[in-house]
Amino acid sequence: MENQSRWYPNYVTCALERFAEFGERPALTQSGRTLTYTRSRRLVIDMADRLRGEGVRPGDVVGVFMGHQIEAPLLQLALHLVGVRSVWIDITAAPAEVDKYLALTPLDVLVYDARQVADAGAALGKRTGARMLCLGPDGDGPDLLAGASMGETV
């Protein structure tokens, strides 16, 4: 029988290896903002490190409350690199609908975009009682992007 303790890379580590190969080529573009594969890779690793530094652990349930921002797919990769279960929450849904949805999967942590849904994100965090982290300054909780140069090109 094969050794069951052998470590296999998850899809995120494989993606990060590919990102390194693609270097300075454009990876993500949104509304005139472009992130290279190099910068995207760095952001995934940095956000995963910040998540771990804030006590997020494998198996935690992390709610994500943000729209279609350029960092969204990178946050998803960072969350899966840490090993959490992510629950994406529709920012256009009524609070009562969100509460019903989250009753099915209680959150350990809520990450919300303080640049886009600051008030609604803070209110959701208070309703759920989850630890709060945010993307962008001035939110209720540490900023996962703090100190990160977005390395954007126009």
PDB file of C-alpha atoms in Angstrom:
ATOM      1  CA  MET A   1       0.000   0.000   0.000  1.00  0.00           C
ATOM      2  CA  GLU A   2       1.221   3.475  -0.880  1.00  0.00           C
ATOM      3  CA  ASN A   3       2.496   5.762   1.888  1.00  0.00           C
ATOM      4  CA  GLN A   4      -0.594   7.718   2.989  1.00  0.00           C
ATOM      5  CA  SER A   5       1.448  10.437   4.723  1.00  0.00           C
ATOM      6  CA  ARG A   6       2.938  11.735   1.471  1.00  0.00           C
ATOM      7  CA  TRP A   7       2.262  15.429   0.932  1.00  0.00           C
ATOM      8  CA  TYR A   8       0.634  16.515  -2.302  1.00  0.00           C
ATOM      9  CA  PRO A   9       0.471  20.156  -3.363  1.00  0.00           C
ATOM     10  CA  ASN A  10      -2.990  21.644  -3.582  1.00  0.00           C
ATOM     11  CA  TYR A  11      -4.222  23.532  -6.598  1.00  0.00           C
ATOM     12  CA  VAL A  12      -3.087  26.858  -5.122  1.00  0.00           C
ATOM     13  CA  THR A  13       0.557  25.839  -4.820  1.00  0.00           C
ATOM     14  CA  CYS A  14       0.400  24.596  -8.417  1.00  0.00           C
ATOM     15  CA  ALA A  15      -1.155  27.901  -9.538  1.00  0.00           C
ATOM     16  CA  LEU A  16       1.511  29.910  -7.699  1.00  0.00           C
ATOM     17  CA  GLU A  17       4.223  27.943  -9.477  1.00  0.00           C
ATOM     18  CA  ARG A  18       2.609  28.787 -12.802  1.00  0.00           C
ATOM     19  CA  PHE A  19       2.252  32.460 -11.792  1.00  0.00           C
ATOM     20  CA  ALA A  20       6.013  32.532 -11.172  1.00  0.00           C
ATOM     21  CA  GLU A  21       6.599  31.205 -14.675  1.00  0.00           C
ATOM     22  CA  PHE A  22       4.423  33.911 -16.264  1.00  0.00           C
ATOM     23  CA  GLY A  23       6.244  36.736 -14.464  1.00  0.00           C
ATOM     24  CA  GLU A  24       5.422  40.259 -15.558  1.00  0.00           C
ATOM     25  CA  ARG A  25       2.697  39.318 -18.009  1.00  0.00           C
ATOM     26  CA  PRO A  26      -0.759  40.733 -17.223  1.00  0.00           C
ATOM     27  CA  ALA A  27      -2.775  38.423 -14.970  1.00  0.00           C
ATOM     28  CA  LEU A  28      -5.843  40.417 -13.956  1.00  0.00           C
ATOM     29  CA  THR A  29      -7.335  43.572 -15.409  1.00  0.00           C
ATOM     30  CA  GLN A  30     -10.256  45.596 -14.126  1.00  0.00           C
ATOM     31  CA  SER A  31     -11.325  49.177 -14.823  1.00  0.00           C
ATOM     32  CA  GLY A  32      -7.908  50.252 -16.018  1.00  0.00           C
ATOM     33  CA  ARG A  33      -6.060  48.385 -13.255  1.00  0.00           C
ATOM     34  CA  THR A  34      -3.765  45.535 -14.194  1.00  0.00           C
ATOM     35  CA  LEU A  35      -1.918  43.154 -11.916  1.00  0.00           C
ATOM     36  CA  THR A  36       0.940  41.056 -13.253  1.00  0.00           C
ATOM     37  CA  TYR A  37       1.358  37.387 -12.404  1.00  0.00           C
ATOM     38  CA  THR A  38       4.344  38.313 -10.227  1.00  0.00           C
ATOM     39  CA  ARG A  39       2.291  40.832  -8.240  1.00  0.00           C
ATOM     40  CA  SER A  40      -0.723  38.516  -8.066  1.00  0.00           C
ATOM     41  CA  ARG A  41       1.463  35.717  -6.698  1.00  0.00           C
ATOM     42  CA  ARG A  42       2.932  38.046  -4.087  1.00  0.00           C
ATOM     43  CA  LEU A  43      -0.538  39.222  -3.009  1.00  0.00           C
ATOM     44  CA  VAL A  44      -1.812  35.654  -2.599  1.00  0.00           C
ATOM     45  CA  ILE A  45       1.162  34.734  -0.418  1.00  0.00           C
ATOM     46  CA  ASP A  46       1.002  37.986   1.567  1.00  0.00           C
ATOM     47  CA  MET A  47      -2.741  37.672   2.220  1.00  0.00           C
ATOM     48  CA  ALA A  48      -2.327  34.027   3.284  1.00  0.00           C
ATOM     49  CA  ASP A  49       0.447  35.072   5.678  1.00  0.00           C
ATOM     50  CA  ARG A  50      -1.709  37.873   7.084  1.00  0.00           C
ATOM     51  CA  LEU A  51      -4.670  35.504   7.498  1.00  0.00           C
ATOM     52  CA  ARG A  52      -2.473  33.076   9.438  1.00  0.00           C
ATOM     53  CA  GLY A  53      -1.028  35.957  11.449  1.00  0.00           C
ATOM     54  CA  GLU A  54      -4.556  36.956  12.450  1.00  0.00           C
ATOM     55  CA  GLY A  55      -5.246  33.458  13.752  1.00  0.00           C
ATOM     56  CA  VAL A  56      -7.091  32.003  10.763  1.00  0.00           C
ATOM     57  CA  ARG A  57      -6.479  28.255  10.704  1.00  0.00           C
ATOM     58  CA  PRO A  58      -7.200  25.317   8.407  1.00  0.00           C
ATOM     59  CA  GLY A  59     -10.831  24.255   8.700  1.00  0.00           C
ATOM     60  CA  ASP A  60     -12.096  27.700   9.760  1.00  0.00           C
ATOM     61  CA  VAL A  61     -15.181  28.999   7.979  1.00  0.00           C
ATOM     62  CA  VAL A  62     -14.418  32.384   6.439  1.00  0.00           C
ATOM     63  CA  GLY A  63     -17.160  34.539   4.965  1.00  0.00           C
ATOM     64  CA  VAL A  64     -16.215  36.887   2.143  1.00  0.00           C
ATOM     65  CA  PHE A  65     -18.340  39.979   1.608  1.00  0.00           C
ATOM     66  CA  MET A  66     -17.083  41.873  -1.410  1.00  0.00           C
ATOM     67  CA  GLY A  67     -18.011  42.626  -4.968  1.00  0.00           C
ATOM     68  CA  HIS A  68     -16.097  41.966  -8.140  1.00  0.00           C
ATOM     69  CA  GLN A  69     -12.843  43.627  -7.130  1.00  0.00           C
ATOM     70  CA  ILE A  70      -9.534  42.753  -8.731  1.00  0.00           C
ATOM     71  CA  GLU A  71      -8.344  41.178  -5.479  1.00  0.00           C
ATOM     72  CA  ALA A  72     -11.321  38.777  -5.170  1.00  0.00           C
ATOM     73  CA  PRO A  73      -9.836  35.768  -7.007  1.00  0.00           C
ATOM     74  CA  LEU A  74      -6.523  36.321  -5.216  1.00  0.00           C
ATOM     75  CA  LEU A  75      -8.271  36.307  -1.840  1.00  0.00           C
ATOM     76  CA  GLN A  76      -9.942  33.017  -2.792  1.00  0.00           C
ATOM     77  CA  LEU A  77      -6.534  31.508  -3.552  1.00  0.00           C
ATOM     78  CA  ALA A  78      -5.109  32.849  -0.267  1.00  0.00           C
ATOM     79  CA  LEU A  79      -8.013  31.390   1.702  1.00  0.00           C
ATOM     80  CA  HIS A  80      -7.555  27.982   0.115  1.00  0.00           C
ATOM     81  CA  LEU A  81      -3.787  28.146   0.615  1.00  0.00           C
ATOM     82  CA  VAL A  82      -4.492  28.493   4.348  1.00  0.00           C
ATOM     83  CA  GLY A  83      -6.974  25.611   4.139  1.00  0.00           C
ATOM     84  CA  VAL A  84     -10.208  27.293   5.148  1.00  0.00           C
ATOM     85  CA  ARG A  85     -13.730  26.855   3.855  1.00  0.00           C
ATOM     86  CA  SER A  86     -14.830  30.049   2.149  1.00  0.00           C
ATOM     87  CA  VAL A  87     -18.417  31.266   2.050  1.00  0.00           C
ATOM     88  CA  TRP A  88     -19.037  34.028  -0.482  1.00  0.00           C
ATOM     89  CA  ILE A  89     -21.853  36.376   0.485  1.00  0.00           C
ATOM     90  CA  ASP A  90     -23.809  38.373  -2.105  1.00  0.00           C
ATOM     91  CA  ILE A  91     -23.378  42.086  -1.397  1.00  0.00           C
ATOM     92  CA  THR A  92     -26.700  42.841  -3.115  1.00  0.00           C
ATOM     93  CA  ALA A  93     -28.770  40.481  -0.965  1.00  0.00           C
ATOM     94  CA  ALA A  94     -31.068  41.835   1.721  1.00  0.00           C
ATOM     95  CA  PRO A  95     -29.713  41.462   5.282  1.00  0.00           C
ATOM     96  CA  ALA A  96     -32.528  39.048   6.201  1.00  0.00           C
ATOM     97  CA  GLU A  97     -31.592  36.801   3.241  1.00  0.00           C
ATOM     98  CA  VAL A  98     -27.923  36.897   4.227  1.00  0.00           C
ATOM     99  CA  ASP A  99     -28.789  36.012   7.819  1.00  0.00           C
ATOM    100  CA  LYS A 100     -30.812  32.972   6.661  1.00  0.00           C
ATOM    101  CA  TYR A 101     -27.939  31.867   4.444  1.00  0.00           C
ATOM    102  CA  LEU A 102     -25.368  32.239   7.209  1.00  0.00           C
ATOM    103  CA  ALA A 103     -27.571  30.361   9.684  1.00  0.00           C
ATOM    104  CA  LEU A 104     -26.681  27.296   7.597  1.00  0.00           C
ATOM    105  CA  THR A 105     -22.949  27.921   7.925  1.00  0.00           C
ATOM    106  CA  PRO A 106     -21.884  29.964  10.947  1.00  0.00           C
ATOM    107  CA  LEU A 107     -18.727  31.983  10.313  1.00  0.00           C
ATOM    108  CA  ASP A 108     -15.517  31.982  12.303  1.00  0.00           C
ATOM    109  CA  VAL A 109     -14.164  34.985  10.391  1.00  0.00           C
ATOM    110  CA  LEU A 110     -15.627  37.589   8.058  1.00  0.00           C
ATOM    111  CA  VAL A 111     -13.465  39.316   5.442  1.00  0.00           C
ATOM    112  CA  TYR A 112     -15.144  42.318   3.861  1.00  0.00           C
ATOM    113  CA  ASP A 113     -14.111  45.045   1.449  1.00  0.00           C
ATOM    114  CA  ALA A 114     -13.931  48.224   3.511  1.00  0.00           C
ATOM    115  CA  ARG A 115     -13.449  50.230   0.312  1.00  0.00           C
ATOM    116  CA  GLN A 116     -16.692  49.023  -1.235  1.00  0.00           C
ATOM    117  CA  VAL A 117     -19.105  47.807   1.464  1.00  0.00           C
ATOM    118  CA  ALA A 118     -17.740  49.403   4.634  1.00  0.00           C
ATOM    119  CA  ASP A 119     -20.968  50.038   6.522  1.00  0.00           C
ATOM    120  CA  ALA A 120     -22.745  46.885   5.362  1.00  0.00           C
ATOM    121  CA  GLY A 121     -19.645  44.772   6.066  1.00  0.00           C
ATOM    122  CA  ALA A 122     -19.216  46.143   9.578  1.00  0.00           C
ATOM    123  CA  ALA A 123     -22.920  45.602  10.279  1.00  0.00           C
ATOM    124  CA  LEU A 124     -22.734  42.030   8.971  1.00  0.00           C
ATOM    125  CA  GLY A 125     -19.732  41.333  11.159  1.00  0.00           C
ATOM    126  CA  LYS A 126     -21.572  42.587  14.213  1.00  0.00           C
ATOM    127  CA  ARG A 127     -24.647  40.479  13.374  1.00  0.00           C
ATOM    128  CA  THR A 128     -22.616  37.296  12.906  1.00  0.00           C
ATOM    129  CA  GLY A 129     -20.251  37.812  15.815  1.00  0.00           C
ATOM    130  CA  ALA A 130     -17.414  36.594  13.582  1.00  0.00           C
ATOM    131  CA  ARG A 131     -13.904  37.984  13.883  1.00  0.00           C
ATOM    132  CA  MET A 132     -13.561  40.688  11.256  1.00  0.00           C
ATOM    133  CA  LEU A 133     -10.790  41.274   8.751  1.00  0.00           C
ATOM    134  CA  CYS A 134     -11.011  43.631   5.829  1.00  0.00           C
ATOM    135  CA  LEU A 135      -9.539  44.663   2.525  1.00  0.00           C
ATOM    136  CA  GLY A 136      -8.709  48.344   2.588  1.00  0.00           C
ATOM    137  CA  PRO A 137      -8.124  50.806   5.401  1.00  0.00           C
ATOM    138  CA  ASP A 138     -10.594  52.143   7.956  1.00  0.00           C
ATOM    139  CA  GLY A 139     -12.572  48.932   8.367  1.00  0.00           C
ATOM    140  CA  ASP A 140     -13.534  47.098  11.542  1.00  0.00           C
ATOM    141  CA  GLY A 141     -10.607  44.735  11.676  1.00  0.00           C
ATOM    142  CA  PRO A 142      -7.069  44.392  10.366  1.00  0.00           C
ATOM    143  CA  ASP A 143      -6.518  45.220   6.688  1.00  0.00           C
ATOM    144  CA  LEU A 144      -5.263  42.196   4.731  1.00  0.00           C
ATOM    145  CA  LEU A 145      -3.828  44.583   2.120  1.00  0.00           C
ATOM    146  CA  ALA A 146      -2.023  46.836   4.623  1.00  0.00           C
ATOM    147  CA  GLY A 147       1.411  47.749   3.397  1.00  0.00           C
ATOM    148  CA  ALA A 148       0.853  45.990   0.091  1.00  0.00           C
ATOM    149  CA  SER A 149       1.854  47.962  -2.938  1.00  0.00           C
ATOM    150  CA  MET A 150      -0.642  46.885  -5.528  1.00  0.00           C
ATOM    151  CA  GLY A 151       2.061  46.980  -8.183  1.00  0.00           C
ATOM    152  CA  GLU A 152      -0.498  48.111 -10.719  1.00  0.00           C
ATOM    153  CA  THR A 153       0.096  49.179 -14.248  1.00  0.00           C
ATOM    154  CA  VAL A 154      -2.287  51.315 -16.238  1.00  0.00           C
TER     155      VAL A 154
END
